[in-house]
């Protein structure tokens, strides 16, 4: 694949995620982006959940996985960069596919008791994703640190990695916070900014 095709795949994957995350809440009466998780917009009891899963999150995860596995080829040779992007492919790309295939129960409860199998898988994958993604992004940033032509992406990686880590810590400290929806959206926005920045950097690479 050419660098431009890889970049467009990454941008398309993130665009599908963003569209689904924006449209989903609009389809549900009284949904609050401040106090409700993104997953609640396509939970097992929602009317349009299947459409969001199979036309939004699952194809988004597939495209993001392809992008993250392909990206290191167009960036400086570094174990940190390669490991970071492969981690993103597994935890963000494949993770998005899995949470799409296994939606949470109504209300997306975090308690284990009385949870369906899909809910347990959904929560486990989401937790692993949020634990490892900031580390992967920061690793990529450190791998880019000594490359003058990638200083901007290095800075973006560190900033988005640190911001996402802080907000993930706050969210994990109180998963039932009345601001959990807002916290999650800040985290996801950090991931989106990094992926788009990486894609644009690859697009302009020689």
Coordinates of N, CA and C in Angstrom, one line a residue, residues 35-159:
X35 N -23.1 12.4 31.1 CA -23.2 11.3 32.1 C -23.4 9.9 31.6
X36 N -23.4 9.7 30.3 CA -23.5 8.3 29.8 C -22.4 8.0 28.9
X37 N -22.0 6.7 29.0 CA -20.9 6.2 28.1 C -21.3 6.1 26.7
X38 N -20.3 6.2 25.8 CA -20.6 6.1 24.4 C -21.3 4.7 24.1
X39 N -20.8 3.7 24.8 CA -21.4 2.3 24.5 C -22.9 2.2 24.8
X40 N -23.4 3.1 25.6 CA -24.8 3.1 26.0 C -25.7 3.4 24.8
X41 N -25.1 4.1 23.7 CA -25.8 4.5 22.5 C -26.0 3.3 21.6
X42 N -25.3 2.2 21.8 CA -25.5 1.0 21.0 C -25.6 -0.3 21.9
X43 N -26.1 -0.1 23.1 CA -26.3 -1.2 24.0 C -27.3 -2.2 23.5
X44 N -27.4 -3.4 24.1 CA -28.2 -4.4 23.5 C -29.7 -4.1 23.4
X45 N -30.2 -3.1 24.2 CA -31.6 -2.8 24.2 C -31.9 -1.6 23.3
X46 N -31.0 -1.0 22.6 CA -31.2 0.2 21.8 C -31.7 -0.2 20.4
X47 N -32.6 0.7 19.9 CA -33.3 0.4 18.7 C -32.3 0.4 17.5
X48 N -31.4 1.3 17.5 CA -30.5 1.4 16.3 C -29.1 0.9 16.6
X49 N -29.0 0.1 17.7 CA -27.7 -0.4 18.1 C -26.9 -1.2 17.1
X50 N -27.7 -2.1 16.4 CA -27.1 -3.0 15.4 C -26.5 -2.2 14.2
X51 N -27.2 -1.1 13.8 CA -26.7 -0.3 12.7 C -25.4 0.4 13.1
X52 N -25.3 0.9 14.4 CA -24.1 1.6 14.8 C -23.0 0.6 15.0
X53 N -23.3 -0.6 15.4 CA -22.3 -1.7 15.5 C -21.7 -2.0 14.1
X54 N -22.5 -2.4 13.2 CA -22.1 -3.0 11.9 C -21.8 -2.0 10.8
X55 N -22.2 -0.8 11.0 CA -21.9 0.2 10.0 C -21.0 1.3 10.6
X56 N -20.7 1.3 11.9 CA -19.9 2.3 12.5 C -18.7 1.7 13.2
X57 N -18.9 1.1 14.3 CA -17.8 0.7 15.2 C -16.9 -0.5 14.6
X58 N -17.6 -1.5 14.1 CA -16.9 -2.7 13.6 C -16.0 -2.3 12.4
X59 N -16.6 -1.7 11.3 CA -15.7 -1.3 10.2 C -14.6 -0.3 10.6
X60 N -15.0 0.6 11.6 CA -14.0 1.5 12.1 C -12.8 0.7 12.7
X61 N -13.1 -0.3 13.5 CA -12.1 -1.1 14.1 C -11.2 -1.8 13.1
X62 N -11.8 -2.3 12.0 CA -11.1 -3.0 11.0 C -10.1 -2.1 10.3
X63 N -10.6 -0.9 9.9 CA -9.8 0.1 9.2 C -8.6 0.6 10.1
X64 N -8.9 0.8 11.4 CA -7.9 1.3 12.3 C -6.9 0.2 12.6
X65 N -7.3 -1.0 12.6 CA -6.3 -2.1 12.8 C -5.3 -2.2 11.6
X66 N -5.9 -2.1 10.4 CA -5.1 -2.1 9.2 C -4.1 -0.9 9.2
X67 N -4.6 0.3 9.5 CA -3.7 1.5 9.6 C -2.6 1.3 10.6
X68 N -2.9 0.8 11.8 CA -1.9 0.8 12.9 C -0.8 -0.3 12.6
X69 N -1.2 -1.4 11.9 CA -0.2 -2.4 11.6 C 0.6 -1.9 10.4
X70 N 0.1 -1.0 9.6 CA 0.8 -0.5 8.4 C 1.7 0.7 8.7
X71 N 1.3 1.5 9.7 CA 1.9 2.8 9.9 C 3.4 2.7 10.2
X72 N 4.0 1.8 11.0 CA 5.4 1.8 11.2 C 6.3 1.8 10.0
X73 N 5.8 1.2 8.9 CA 6.6 1.2 7.7 C 6.9 2.6 7.1
X74 N 6.1 3.5 7.5 CA 6.3 4.9 6.9 C 6.8 5.9 8.0
X75 N 7.3 5.4 9.1 CA 7.9 6.2 10.1 C 9.3 5.7 10.4
X76 N 10.1 6.4 11.2 CA 11.5 6.0 11.5 C 11.5 4.6 12.1
X77 N 12.5 3.9 11.7 CA 12.7 2.5 12.3 C 13.0 2.6 13.8
X78 N 12.1 2.0 14.5 CA 12.2 2.1 16.0 C 11.4 1.0 16.6
X79 N 11.9 0.3 17.6 CA 11.2 -0.8 18.3 C 10.0 -0.1 19.1
X80 N 10.2 1.0 19.6 CA 9.2 1.7 20.4 C 8.0 2.1 19.5
X81 N 8.3 2.6 18.3 CA 7.3 3.0 17.3 C 6.5 1.8 16.9
X82 N 7.2 0.7 16.5 CA 6.6 -0.5 16.0 C 5.7 -1.1 17.1
X83 N 6.3 -1.3 18.3 CA 5.5 -1.9 19.4 C 4.3 -1.0 19.8
X84 N 4.5 0.3 19.7 CA 3.4 1.2 20.1 C 2.2 1.1 19.1
X85 N 2.5 1.1 17.8 CA 1.5 0.9 16.8 C 0.8 -0.4 16.8
X86 N 1.6 -1.5 17.0 CA 1.1 -2.8 17.1 C 0.2 -2.9 18.3
X87 N 0.5 -2.2 19.4 CA -0.3 -2.2 20.6 C -1.6 -1.5 20.3
X88 N -1.5 -0.4 19.5 CA -2.8 0.3 19.1 C -3.6 -0.6 18.2
X89 N -3.0 -1.3 17.3 CA -3.8 -2.2 16.4 C -4.6 -3.2 17.3
X90 N -3.9 -3.8 18.3 CA -4.5 -4.8 19.1 C -5.6 -4.2 20.0
X91 N -5.2 -3.2 20.8 CA -6.1 -2.7 21.8 C -7.1 -1.7 21.4
X92 N -6.8 -0.9 20.3 CA -7.7 0.0 19.8 C -8.5 -0.5 18.6
X93 N -7.7 -1.0 17.7 CA -8.3 -1.5 16.5 C -9.2 -2.8 16.7
X94 N -8.5 -3.9 17.1 CA -9.3 -5.1 17.4 C -10.2 -4.9 18.6
X95 N -9.8 -4.0 19.6 CA -10.7 -3.8 20.7 C -12.0 -3.1 20.3
X96 N -11.9 -2.2 19.3 CA -13.1 -1.6 18.9 C -14.0 -2.6 18.1
X97 N -13.4 -3.5 17.4 CA -14.2 -4.6 16.8 C -14.9 -5.4 17.8
X98 N -14.2 -5.8 18.9 CA -14.8 -6.6 19.9 C -15.9 -5.9 20.7
X99 N -15.7 -4.7 21.0 CA -16.8 -4.0 21.8 C -18.0 -3.8 20.9
X100 N -17.8 -3.7 19.5 CA -18.9 -3.6 18.6 C -19.6 -4.9 18.5
X101 N -18.9 -6.0 18.5 CA -19.5 -7.4 18.4 C -20.2 -7.8 19.7
X102 N -19.7 -7.3 20.8 CA -20.2 -7.6 22.1 C -20.7 -6.4 22.8
X103 N -21.9 -5.9 22.5 CA -22.4 -4.6 23.1 C -22.7 -4.9 24.6
X104 N -22.7 -3.8 25.3 CA -23.0 -3.9 26.8 C -24.5 -4.0 27.0
X105 N -24.9 -4.4 28.2 CA -26.3 -4.5 28.6 C -26.9 -3.1 28.8
X106 N -28.1 -3.0 28.9 CA -28.8 -1.7 29.1 C -28.1 -0.9 30.3
X107 N -27.7 0.3 30.0 CA -27.1 1.1 31.0 C -25.6 0.9 31.2
X108 N -25.1 -0.1 30.5 CA -23.7 -0.5 30.5 C -23.1 -0.5 32.0
X109 N -23.7 -1.4 32.8 CA -23.3 -1.4 34.2 C -21.8 -1.9 34.4
X110 N -21.1 -1.4 35.3 CA -19.7 -1.8 35.5 C -19.6 -3.0 36.5
X111 N -20.7 -3.2 37.3 CA -20.7 -4.3 38.3 C -20.8 -5.7 37.5
X112 N -20.1 -6.7 38.1 CA -20.0 -8.0 37.4 C -21.3 -8.8 37.6
X113 N -21.9 -8.6 38.8 CA -23.1 -9.4 39.1 C -24.2 -9.2 38.1
X114 N -24.8 -10.3 37.7 CA -25.9 -10.4 36.7 C -25.6 -9.8 35.3
X115 N -24.3 -9.7 35.0 CA -24.0 -9.2 33.7 C -24.0 -10.3 32.7
X116 N -24.4 -10.0 31.4 CA -24.3 -11.0 30.4 C -22.9 -11.3 30.0
X117 N -22.7 -12.4 29.2 CA -21.4 -12.7 28.7 C -20.8 -11.5 27.8
X118 N -21.7 -11.0 27.0 CA -21.3 -9.9 26.1 C -20.9 -8.7 26.9
X119 N -21.6 -8.4 28.0 CA -21.2 -7.3 28.9 C -19.9 -7.5 29.5
X120 N -19.6 -8.7 30.0 CA -18.3 -9.0 30.6 C -17.2 -8.9 29.6
X121 N -17.4 -9.4 28.4 CA -16.4 -9.2 27.3 C -16.2 -7.7 27.0
X122 N -17.3 -7.0 26.9 CA -17.2 -5.6 26.6 C -16.4 -4.8 27.6
X123 N -16.7 -5.0 28.9 CA -16.0 -4.3 29.9 C -14.5 -4.7 30.0
X124 N -14.2 -6.0 29.8 CA -12.8 -6.4 29.9 C -12.0 -5.8 28.8
X125 N -12.6 -5.8 27.6 CA -11.8 -5.3 26.4 C -11.7 -3.8 26.6
X126 N -12.7 -3.1 27.0 CA -12.7 -1.6 27.2 C -11.6 -1.3 28.2
X127 N -11.6 -2.0 29.3 CA -10.6 -1.7 30.4 C -9.2 -1.9 29.9
X128 N -8.9 -3.0 29.2 CA -7.6 -3.3 28.7 C -7.2 -2.2 27.7
X129 N -8.1 -1.8 26.9 CA -7.8 -0.7 25.9 C -7.4 0.5 26.6
X130 N -8.1 0.9 27.6 CA -7.8 2.2 28.3 C -6.6 2.1 29.1
X131 N -6.2 0.9 29.6 CA -5.0 0.7 30.3 C -3.8 0.9 29.5
X132 N -3.8 0.3 28.3 CA -2.6 0.2 27.4 C -2.5 1.3 26.4
X133 N -3.6 1.9 26.0 CA -3.4 2.9 24.9 C -2.5 4.0 25.2
X134 N -2.7 4.7 26.3 CA -1.8 5.8 26.6 C -0.3 5.4 26.6
X135 N 0.0 4.2 27.1 CA 1.4 3.7 27.1 C 1.9 3.5 25.7
X136 N 1.0 3.0 24.8 CA 1.4 2.8 23.4 C 1.7 4.1 22.7
X137 N 0.8 5.1 23.0 CA 1.0 6.4 22.3 C 2.3 7.1 22.8
X138 N 2.5 7.0 24.1 CA 3.7 7.6 24.7 C 5.0 6.9 24.2
X139 N 4.9 5.6 24.0 CA 6.0 4.8 23.5 C 6.3 5.3 22.0
X140 N 5.3 5.5 21.2 CA 5.5 6.0 19.9 C 6.2 7.4 19.9
X141 N 5.7 8.2 20.8 CA 6.3 9.5 20.9 C 7.8 9.5 21.3
X142 N 8.1 8.6 22.2 CA 9.5 8.5 22.6 C 10.4 7.9 21.5
X143 N 9.8 7.1 20.7 CA 10.5 6.6 19.5 C 10.7 7.6 18.4
X144 N 9.9 8.7 18.4 CA 10.0 9.7 17.5 C 10.9 10.9 18.0
X145 N 11.2 10.8 19.3 CA 11.9 12.0 19.9 C 13.1 12.5 19.2
X146 N 14.0 11.6 18.7 CA 15.3 12.0 18.2 C 15.2 12.3 16.7
X147 N 14.0 12.2 16.1 CA 13.9 12.4 14.7 C 13.4 13.9 14.4
X148 N 14.2 14.7 13.9 CA 13.8 16.1 13.7 C 12.6 16.3 12.9
X149 N 12.4 15.5 11.8 CA 11.3 15.7 10.9 C 10.0 15.2 11.5
X150 N 10.0 14.6 12.7 CA 8.8 14.2 13.3 C 8.6 14.7 14.7
X151 N 9.1 15.9 14.9 CA 9.0 16.5 16.2 C 7.6 16.9 16.6
X152 N 6.8 17.4 15.6 CA 5.4 17.7 15.9 C 4.6 16.5 16.3
X153 N 4.8 15.4 15.6 CA 4.1 14.2 16.0 C 4.6 13.7 17.3
X154 N 5.8 13.8 17.6 CA 6.4 13.5 18.9 C 5.7 14.3 20.1
X155 N 5.5 15.6 19.8 CA 4.8 16.4 20.8 C 3.4 16.0 21.0
X156 N 2.7 15.8 19.9 CA 1.3 15.4 19.9 C 1.1 14.1 20.6
X157 N 2.0 13.1 20.4 CA 2.0 11.8 21.0 C 2.1 12.0 22.6
X158 N 3.1 12.7 23.0 CA 3.2 12.9 24.5 C 2.0 13.6 25.1
X159 N 1.6 14.7 24.4 CA 0.4 15.4 25.0 C -0.8 14.6 25.1

